[in-house]
Structures are given as structure tokens and as C-alpha cells.
Amino acid sequence: MSEARLAPNMPDWMVRHANTYLSSGGKEGHDYRIAPAGYGEMVVPALLLTTTGRKSGEKFIFPLFYGKAGDSYVIVASKGGAPEHPGWYRNILANPEVEIQVGTTKLKARARTASGEERAGLWQLALGFWPPYADYQKKTDREIPVVVLDPLG
């Protein structure tokens, strides 16, 4: 099995963010400072998600904003409101066993897509840590998936 690498075709800011996170061992990049268009500067918690490619079988790393729900982590498959789901989400549909790094802590988790009332509550949580998700939802016809990462062990 190959070592995990950054996912291809990520925007430059995500590559820089992931590289900072990785090179610091998680000491930097966990709290990501950003000023999205139409919003003031904010600090957003970020984790690194490692998925297994659904076609290649390779391990890919994606930096993502997250929230906490109990012991689980909540991430959003927004892709900025693009018409299609992000690659990492398609990967977890094929193989929900993932690895995450939150700061300096690394753990294995199982990903699942929230639905119904659980999704509604977690969507509100997500809007709390990254308000632009509301704008992304307006840009697309798809329901943006809210993903729960349940730690294993």
C-alpha cells in the first residue's frame, strides 16, 4: 500500500494549508485563518481526511473544515456549491474507512452520511463553523452531504 499523498487538483490555498498542517505535525493549520468573500476574517477548525481512492486504491489527503458532535467529527461535502460531489465524498461512499488527523492527533474513523433530523441539526452546526455553506447550497441543486466521522476503537 502506498503512503498517503495530497489529493490531485486541489486549489492552491488548500495545498498550502495541507502542506503547513503536515509539515508541522498538526501544530499549525489546525486553526485556519481565512476571510471568505462577503464575510469577515474568521478562524475555522480544520482536520486532514485520508480516504482510499475508489478507482486507484491510493490514499489521498484532503484538508477540511470540521465541527464536533459528541465524540464524532462533522465535515461537509460542499465543493463550494459545485454541481457534483467532491472526490473525497465519492471515495468514502466506496470505502467508509478513513483516517483523520485533528491537530497532532491521528485516528481511524468510519464515515457516514447524515440524513433526516440528524442532518438538519448537523447542517446548523456546520453553518456555525463555516457560514458560507449556506451560499454554497444556493448555488447547487444537489443536497450538500453532511458527513459524520465516527472514531473507531
Coordinates of C-alpha atoms in Angstrom, one line a residue:
M1 CA 0.0 0.0 0.0
S2 CA 1.4 3.4 -0.9
E3 CA 1.8 6.2 1.5
A4 CA -0.9 8.9 1.5
R5 CA -0.4 11.9 -0.6
L6 CA -2.2 15.2 -1.2
A7 CA -5.3 14.7 -3.5
P8 CA -4.7 16.0 -7.0
N9 CA -6.4 19.1 -8.4
M10 CA -6.9 20.9 -5.1
P11 CA -6.9 24.7 -5.2
D12 CA -3.6 26.3 -4.3
W13 CA -4.8 27.6 -0.9
M14 CA -5.8 24.0 0.1
V15 CA -2.4 22.6 -1.0
R16 CA -0.6 25.3 1.0
H17 CA -2.9 24.6 4.0
A18 CA -2.4 20.9 3.9
N19 CA 1.4 21.2 3.5
T20 CA 1.6 23.5 6.5
Y21 CA -0.5 21.1 8.5
L22 CA 1.6 18.1 7.5
S23 CA 5.0 19.7 7.8
S24 CA 4.2 21.0 11.4
G25 CA 2.8 17.6 12.5
G26 CA -0.5 19.3 13.1
K27 CA 0.8 22.1 15.3
E28 CA 0.0 24.6 12.6
G29 CA -3.1 24.6 10.3
H30 CA -5.5 23.1 12.8
D31 CA -7.0 26.6 13.3
Y32 CA -7.2 28.0 9.8
R33 CA -7.5 31.8 9.5
I34 CA -9.4 32.9 6.4
A35 CA -11.6 35.9 5.2
P36 CA -14.1 34.5 2.7
A37 CA -15.7 36.9 0.3
G38 CA -18.7 38.7 1.9
Y39 CA -17.6 37.6 5.5
G40 CA -15.1 39.0 8.0
E41 CA -12.0 37.2 8.9
M42 CA -12.6 34.0 10.9
V43 CA -10.7 31.1 12.4
V44 CA -12.1 27.7 11.3
P45 CA -11.1 24.4 12.8
A46 CA -9.5 22.1 10.2
L47 CA -8.6 18.4 10.0
L48 CA -6.9 16.2 7.5
L49 CA -9.1 13.5 6.0
T50 CA -7.3 10.5 4.3
T51 CA -9.5 8.4 2.0
T52 CA -8.8 5.5 -0.2
G53 CA -9.4 6.3 -3.9
R54 CA -12.4 4.4 -5.3
K55 CA -10.6 3.8 -8.6
S56 CA -6.9 3.9 -7.8
G57 CA -6.9 2.3 -4.3
E58 CA -4.3 5.1 -3.4
K59 CA -4.6 7.0 -0.2
F60 CA -5.4 10.7 -0.6
I61 CA -5.3 13.6 1.9
F62 CA -7.8 16.4 2.0
P63 CA -7.8 19.4 4.4
L64 CA -11.4 20.1 5.5
F65 CA -13.2 22.3 8.0
Y66 CA -15.0 20.5 10.8
G67 CA -17.2 20.6 13.8
K68 CA -17.7 18.3 16.7
A69 CA -20.8 16.3 17.7
G70 CA -20.1 14.2 20.8
D71 CA -17.0 12.1 20.0
S72 CA -17.6 12.4 16.3
Y73 CA -16.3 14.9 13.7
V74 CA -18.6 16.6 11.2
I75 CA -17.5 17.6 7.7
V76 CA -19.4 18.9 4.7
A77 CA -19.2 17.7 1.1
S78 CA -19.8 21.2 -0.4
K79 CA -17.1 21.6 -3.1
G80 CA -18.1 25.2 -2.9
G81 CA -21.5 24.5 -4.3
A82 CA -20.3 22.7 -7.5
P83 CA -22.9 20.5 -9.2
E84 CA -21.0 17.3 -8.4
H85 CA -19.9 15.9 -5.1
P86 CA -16.2 16.3 -4.2
G87 CA -13.9 13.3 -4.9
W88 CA -13.3 12.6 -1.2
Y89 CA -17.0 12.1 -0.7
R90 CA -17.2 9.7 -3.7
N91 CA -14.3 7.9 -2.1
I92 CA -15.9 7.4 1.2
L93 CA -19.1 6.1 -0.4
A94 CA -17.0 3.4 -1.9
N95 CA -14.9 2.8 1.3
P96 CA -16.1 4.5 4.5
E97 CA -12.9 3.5 6.5
V98 CA -10.9 6.7 6.8
E99 CA -8.0 8.2 8.7
I100 CA -8.2 11.7 10.2
Q101 CA -5.7 14.0 11.8
V102 CA -7.1 16.6 14.2
G103 CA -4.2 18.8 15.3
T104 CA -1.5 16.4 16.4
T105 CA -3.9 13.5 17.0
K106 CA -4.3 10.8 14.4
L107 CA -7.2 8.3 14.4
K108 CA -9.2 5.9 12.3
A109 CA -12.8 6.5 11.7
R110 CA -15.8 5.3 9.8
A111 CA -17.6 7.9 7.6
R112 CA -21.4 8.0 7.2
T113 CA -23.8 10.5 5.6
A114 CA -26.2 12.0 8.0
S115 CA -29.9 12.2 6.9
G116 CA -33.2 13.5 8.2
E117 CA -33.3 15.2 11.6
E118 CA -29.7 14.3 12.3
R119 CA -28.6 16.0 9.0
A120 CA -30.8 19.1 9.8
G121 CA -29.1 19.6 13.2
L122 CA -25.6 19.0 11.9
W123 CA -26.2 21.4 9.0
Q124 CA -26.9 24.1 11.6
L125 CA -23.7 23.1 13.4
A126 CA -21.8 23.4 10.1
L127 CA -23.2 26.8 9.4
G128 CA -21.8 27.8 12.8
F129 CA -18.2 26.9 11.9
W130 CA -18.4 27.9 8.2
P131 CA -21.3 30.2 7.3
P132 CA -20.5 30.2 3.6
Y133 CA -22.0 26.7 3.4
A134 CA -25.4 28.5 3.1
D135 CA -24.2 30.3 0.0
Y136 CA -22.8 27.1 -1.5
Q137 CA -26.2 25.3 -1.0
K138 CA -27.9 28.1 -3.0
K139 CA -25.5 27.6 -5.9
T140 CA -26.4 23.9 -6.5
D141 CA -29.4 21.7 -7.0
R142 CA -27.9 18.8 -5.0
E143 CA -28.4 18.4 -1.3
I144 CA -24.9 19.0 0.1
P145 CA -24.0 15.9 2.2
V146 CA -23.1 16.3 5.8
V147 CA -20.7 13.5 6.8
V148 CA -20.1 12.2 10.3
L149 CA -16.7 10.7 11.1
D150 CA -17.2 8.2 14.0
P151 CA -13.9 7.3 15.6
L152 CA -13.1 3.6 15.7
G153 CA -11.7 1.9 18.8

